[in-house]
Amino acid sequence: MDRYATSAAPQHRHLVATAAAMRSILTSESLPLIASAYFAAAISSLESATLDSTEVSALLTFLSIAVALVPEQGIAESKASVAVELLVGVLERDGSLGVATVKCVVKCLGVLLVSFCDLEDWGSVKLGFETLLKFSIDKRPKVRRCAQDCLEKVLKSFQSSTVIKAASKLINSLFEKYIPLAITLRTSGTVDGSKDETLLKPDHLEVLYMLNVVNLIVPHLSVKVRLKILSELCKLMTSEFSPLTRHIFKGIEAFVETSRVEVVIPEMENIIVSLASYVSLKKRNPVDTVMTATILLKSCMEKLLNGETRSLWTKNVPLVFGALAGLLTSEASITLQASAFVKELISQLADVKTNEILSFEDGDQENDEARAIKSICAIFEDAIGFDSIPNEHILAVISLLFLKLGEISYIFMKRIVLKLADLLTLASVDMATANHLQHCIGSAVIAMGPERILTLLPISLNADDFTCSNVWLVPILKNHVIGASLGYYMEHIVPLAKTFQRASRIGSCSGTVGFTTCLLWLSY
């Protein structure tokens, strides 16, 4: 009380006077001047019908200070329950209490429930819990935040499965009450171009407050209720931004991060499909939400990666790749994040045994991994064209795909190699893009091996007019060939080099051909 003694504020003077009155009562009755005794005296005084609103506010503030100082087991469970009933009654009876006073009562209820009520008996905590839940969606921010904090602490304190189920059921009932309003808010049109205009309605704001409560307490709900709420959140998701979007994303994040995979698996595919759809419409959605959706996709996929859910992970990889590929041409912050995620997925997908995929090279049969890889390669193949030259981020991802797939990239990425080669020969390609293309083709050389690359892109010399085809590939081979079989070298490279050597002696373009010959010898 010392810090309030010198204050001139009326509420502080009333508080000091209340503390002095409580001390006088305890002294007159020869009771110890300890926190539990002060609390008991304040509760007794609160029951008086003669108090005015100012005195009630001062008593309630004093109570919140005193109860926080009471040691463990300092208040009997029965007395704590009586105090809860009294405080709830005051809240319901006196609607003129100020924000600070209501916050004090809410805080007091939280302490009583967590520290002194019987947490194994739902009947003992139900009234206080219902009250905290009610004020957790209050329109007053300070009251609401305090109630949400207390509600979370109370839920954390529950150990009895019976009590947890009862509390979860109560929360779910309130959540379901707001679903019709949430649907209205999700589907409401914009007003004057603003998607936030509808939030001015109090009932719509309560929907968002309820979602905040759910996001906060998800880890402490029963599994059954958790799944029910998650299912409803998935239904509320849309591919376009709404006032609910950010709150739904936070809710899904809470579910994914705090739940075991078997708990969220029934809804995981719906979540991934919805998030991928949202990411795909990147230009129509706020940048920060697209980034959030991308992070959530990553979390969901990581959840599925291990154990028995690996097949579901593989099934959804092409869908996720398709959504993320579009982000590789977005602004820098999103592109870097998407690129890192795509590269991580490629590395994870490449863990599949090469032999398992090689056995399906004839195309008659494919396993799940092979189908996923084929779909992914098709996505990047479509991203390459004369009218859409891929940027450095897409080429970096394709390079990694070559390297991670290794020799099986020859099965799935032949057409990508040919498209990259076509782009490299375009006169309109600038130097920086040409360097990225050369590096990408170099990755293909490392992955497939020079024999297969030269099968796709043969280097040859027309003996009649000394024109060369694919001679641009020679420097790339020189920089990226790691090794080739001696038989292939003797059968293909030596005769080709000798042909260039002869042509350089008699041809008019001896300088170019001679340089090419030298590089061919050096490449191997």
PDB file of C-alpha atoms in Angstrom, residues 276-402:
ATOM      1  CA  ALA A 276      -2.177 -24.234 -51.159  1.00  0.00           C
ATOM      2  CA  SER A 277      -5.244 -22.664 -52.766  1.00  0.00           C
ATOM      3  CA  TYR A 278      -4.727 -19.496 -50.729  1.00  0.00           C
ATOM      4  CA  VAL A 279      -1.045 -19.286 -51.666  1.00  0.00           C
ATOM      5  CA  SER A 280      -1.866 -19.820 -55.339  1.00  0.00           C
ATOM      6  CA  LEU A 281      -4.014 -16.664 -55.348  1.00  0.00           C
ATOM      7  CA  LYS A 282      -1.076 -14.621 -54.084  1.00  0.00           C
ATOM      8  CA  LYS A 283      -1.868 -11.470 -56.041  1.00  0.00           C
ATOM      9  CA  ARG A 284      -5.348 -11.242 -54.542  1.00  0.00           C
ATOM     10  CA  ASN A 285      -4.285 -11.735 -50.930  1.00  0.00           C
ATOM     11  CA  PRO A 286      -2.215  -9.599 -48.516  1.00  0.00           C
ATOM     12  CA  VAL A 287       1.491 -10.371 -48.646  1.00  0.00           C
ATOM     13  CA  ASP A 288       1.815 -11.089 -44.920  1.00  0.00           C
ATOM     14  CA  THR A 289      -0.983 -13.659 -45.036  1.00  0.00           C
ATOM     15  CA  VAL A 290       0.562 -15.396 -48.043  1.00  0.00           C
ATOM     16  CA  MET A 291       3.819 -15.685 -46.096  1.00  0.00           C
ATOM     17  CA  THR A 292       1.933 -17.026 -43.082  1.00  0.00           C
ATOM     18  CA  ALA A 293       0.131 -19.583 -45.249  1.00  0.00           C
ATOM     19  CA  THR A 294       3.476 -20.675 -46.700  1.00  0.00           C
ATOM     20  CA  ILE A 295       4.942 -21.189 -43.225  1.00  0.00           C
ATOM     21  CA  LEU A 296       1.840 -23.156 -42.225  1.00  0.00           C
ATOM     22  CA  LEU A 297       2.172 -25.351 -45.306  1.00  0.00           C
ATOM     23  CA  LYS A 298       5.740 -26.081 -44.280  1.00  0.00           C
ATOM     24  CA  SER A 299       4.645 -26.990 -40.742  1.00  0.00           C
ATOM     25  CA  CYS A 300       1.894 -29.269 -42.026  1.00  0.00           C
ATOM     26  CA  MET A 301       4.207 -31.077 -44.421  1.00  0.00           C
ATOM     27  CA  GLU A 302       6.839 -31.543 -41.723  1.00  0.00           C
ATOM     28  CA  LYS A 303       4.147 -33.046 -39.491  1.00  0.00           C
ATOM     29  CA  LEU A 304       3.399 -35.655 -42.156  1.00  0.00           C
ATOM     30  CA  LEU A 305       6.959 -36.411 -43.174  1.00  0.00           C
ATOM     31  CA  ASN A 306       7.801 -39.128 -40.689  1.00  0.00           C
ATOM     32  CA  GLY A 307       6.196 -42.399 -39.796  1.00  0.00           C
ATOM     33  CA  GLU A 308       3.037 -43.854 -41.252  1.00  0.00           C
ATOM     34  CA  THR A 309       1.937 -40.529 -42.732  1.00  0.00           C
ATOM     35  CA  ARG A 310       4.807 -40.424 -45.254  1.00  0.00           C
ATOM     36  CA  SER A 311       2.457 -41.616 -48.017  1.00  0.00           C
ATOM     37  CA  LEU A 312       0.118 -38.679 -47.339  1.00  0.00           C
ATOM     38  CA  TRP A 313       3.136 -36.357 -47.437  1.00  0.00           C
ATOM     39  CA  THR A 314       4.148 -37.754 -50.829  1.00  0.00           C
ATOM     40  CA  LYS A 315       0.603 -37.451 -52.142  1.00  0.00           C
ATOM     41  CA  ASN A 316       0.444 -33.748 -51.286  1.00  0.00           C
ATOM     42  CA  VAL A 317       3.950 -32.752 -52.410  1.00  0.00           C
ATOM     43  CA  PRO A 318       2.932 -31.924 -56.026  1.00  0.00           C
ATOM     44  CA  LEU A 319       0.066 -29.724 -54.813  1.00  0.00           C
ATOM     45  CA  VAL A 320       2.372 -27.823 -52.473  1.00  0.00           C
ATOM     46  CA  PHE A 321       5.043 -27.482 -55.172  1.00  0.00           C
ATOM     47  CA  GLY A 322       2.471 -26.101 -57.583  1.00  0.00           C
ATOM     48  CA  ALA A 323       1.442 -23.416 -55.089  1.00  0.00           C
ATOM     49  CA  LEU A 324       4.994 -22.511 -54.125  1.00  0.00           C
ATOM     50  CA  ALA A 325       6.312 -22.395 -57.701  1.00  0.00           C
ATOM     51  CA  GLY A 326       4.142 -19.356 -58.328  1.00  0.00           C
ATOM     52  CA  LEU A 327       5.793 -17.570 -55.403  1.00  0.00           C
ATOM     53  CA  LEU A 328       9.244 -17.875 -56.973  1.00  0.00           C
ATOM     54  CA  THR A 329       8.382 -14.925 -59.195  1.00  0.00           C
ATOM     55  CA  SER A 330       6.951 -12.781 -56.378  1.00  0.00           C
ATOM     56  CA  GLU A 331       8.597 -10.001 -54.389  1.00  0.00           C
ATOM     57  CA  ALA A 332      11.911 -10.759 -52.706  1.00  0.00           C
ATOM     58  CA  SER A 333      10.729 -11.562 -49.175  1.00  0.00           C
ATOM     59  CA  ILE A 334       8.183 -14.146 -50.325  1.00  0.00           C
ATOM     60  CA  THR A 335      10.435 -15.563 -53.027  1.00  0.00           C
ATOM     61  CA  LEU A 336      13.305 -16.266 -50.636  1.00  0.00           C
ATOM     62  CA  GLN A 337      11.005 -17.963 -48.159  1.00  0.00           C
ATOM     63  CA  ALA A 338       9.283 -20.046 -50.841  1.00  0.00           C
ATOM     64  CA  SER A 339      12.609 -20.966 -52.445  1.00  0.00           C
ATOM     65  CA  ALA A 340      14.001 -22.246 -49.145  1.00  0.00           C
ATOM     66  CA  PHE A 341      10.871 -24.317 -48.528  1.00  0.00           C
ATOM     67  CA  VAL A 342      10.890 -25.786 -52.049  1.00  0.00           C
ATOM     68  CA  LYS A 343      14.543 -26.753 -51.727  1.00  0.00           C
ATOM     69  CA  GLU A 344      13.799 -28.425 -48.406  1.00  0.00           C
ATOM     70  CA  LEU A 345      10.964 -30.427 -49.970  1.00  0.00           C
ATOM     71  CA  ILE A 346      13.225 -31.487 -52.828  1.00  0.00           C
ATOM     72  CA  SER A 347      15.841 -32.745 -50.390  1.00  0.00           C
ATOM     73  CA  GLN A 348      13.203 -34.680 -48.453  1.00  0.00           C
ATOM     74  CA  LEU A 349      11.698 -36.184 -51.587  1.00  0.00           C
ATOM     75  CA  ALA A 350      15.120 -37.243 -52.870  1.00  0.00           C
ATOM     76  CA  ASP A 351      15.519 -39.544 -49.869  1.00  0.00           C
ATOM     77  CA  VAL A 352      13.550 -42.199 -51.744  1.00  0.00           C
ATOM     78  CA  LYS A 353      15.802 -45.009 -52.948  1.00  0.00           C
ATOM     79  CA  THR A 354      17.034 -44.477 -56.497  1.00  0.00           C
ATOM     80  CA  ASN A 355      16.653 -48.155 -57.362  1.00  0.00           C
ATOM     81  CA  GLU A 356      12.959 -48.110 -56.493  1.00  0.00           C
ATOM     82  CA  ILE A 357      12.340 -45.449 -59.113  1.00  0.00           C
ATOM     83  CA  LEU A 358      14.767 -46.795 -61.699  1.00  0.00           C
ATOM     84  CA  SER A 359      12.771 -50.028 -61.738  1.00  0.00           C
ATOM     85  CA  PHE A 360       9.840 -48.044 -63.145  1.00  0.00           C
ATOM     86  CA  GLU A 361      11.796 -46.351 -65.928  1.00  0.00           C
ATOM     87  CA  ASP A 362       9.717 -48.102 -68.577  1.00  0.00           C
ATOM     88  CA  GLY A 363       6.685 -46.145 -67.390  1.00  0.00           C
ATOM     89  CA  ASP A 364       4.422 -49.175 -67.130  1.00  0.00           C
ATOM     90  CA  GLN A 365       4.336 -48.937 -63.355  1.00  0.00           C
ATOM     91  CA  GLU A 366       5.091 -46.160 -60.919  1.00  0.00           C
ATOM     92  CA  ASN A 367       5.244 -45.881 -57.179  1.00  0.00           C
ATOM     93  CA  ASP A 368       3.960 -42.860 -55.254  1.00  0.00           C
ATOM     94  CA  GLU A 369       7.379 -41.196 -55.152  1.00  0.00           C
ATOM     95  CA  ALA A 370       7.842 -41.558 -58.898  1.00  0.00           C
ATOM     96  CA  ARG A 371       4.449 -40.028 -59.572  1.00  0.00           C
ATOM     97  CA  ALA A 372       5.237 -37.148 -57.228  1.00  0.00           C
ATOM     98  CA  ILE A 373       8.589 -36.489 -58.916  1.00  0.00           C
ATOM     99  CA  LYS A 374       7.001 -36.621 -62.359  1.00  0.00           C
ATOM    100  CA  SER A 375       4.377 -34.075 -61.303  1.00  0.00           C
ATOM    101  CA  ILE A 376       6.980 -31.765 -59.793  1.00  0.00           C
ATOM    102  CA  CYS A 377       9.150 -31.888 -62.885  1.00  0.00           C
ATOM    103  CA  ALA A 378       6.101 -31.115 -65.023  1.00  0.00           C
ATOM    104  CA  ILE A 379       5.435 -28.018 -62.910  1.00  0.00           C
ATOM    105  CA  PHE A 380       8.930 -26.665 -63.505  1.00  0.00           C
ATOM    106  CA  GLU A 381       8.865 -27.702 -67.128  1.00  0.00           C
ATOM    107  CA  ASP A 382       5.780 -25.536 -67.585  1.00  0.00           C
ATOM    108  CA  ALA A 383       7.619 -22.647 -65.911  1.00  0.00           C
ATOM    109  CA  ILE A 384      10.184 -22.657 -68.733  1.00  0.00           C
ATOM    110  CA  GLY A 385       9.271 -21.100 -72.048  1.00  0.00           C
ATOM    111  CA  PHE A 386      10.277 -18.514 -74.626  1.00  0.00           C
ATOM    112  CA  ASP A 387       7.605 -16.183 -73.313  1.00  0.00           C
ATOM    113  CA  SER A 388       8.508 -16.800 -69.643  1.00  0.00           C
ATOM    114  CA  ILE A 389      12.234 -17.089 -69.126  1.00  0.00           C
ATOM    115  CA  PRO A 390      12.730 -18.430 -65.576  1.00  0.00           C
ATOM    116  CA  ASN A 391      14.435 -16.185 -63.049  1.00  0.00           C
ATOM    117  CA  GLU A 392      17.454 -17.106 -60.941  1.00  0.00           C
ATOM    118  CA  HIS A 393      15.294 -18.519 -58.115  1.00  0.00           C
ATOM    119  CA  ILE A 394      13.467 -20.968 -60.377  1.00  0.00           C
ATOM    120  CA  LEU A 395      16.732 -21.989 -62.036  1.00  0.00           C
ATOM    121  CA  ALA A 396      18.372 -22.489 -58.623  1.00  0.00           C
ATOM    122  CA  VAL A 397      15.520 -24.787 -57.598  1.00  0.00           C
ATOM    123  CA  ILE A 398      15.753 -26.730 -60.881  1.00  0.00           C
ATOM    124  CA  SER A 399      19.517 -27.072 -60.363  1.00  0.00           C
ATOM    125  CA  LEU A 400      18.954 -28.553 -56.934  1.00  0.00           C
ATOM    126  CA  LEU A 401      16.305 -30.880 -58.352  1.00  0.00           C
ATOM    127  CA  PHE A 402      18.848 -32.182 -60.870  1.00  0.00           C
TER     128      PHE A 402
END
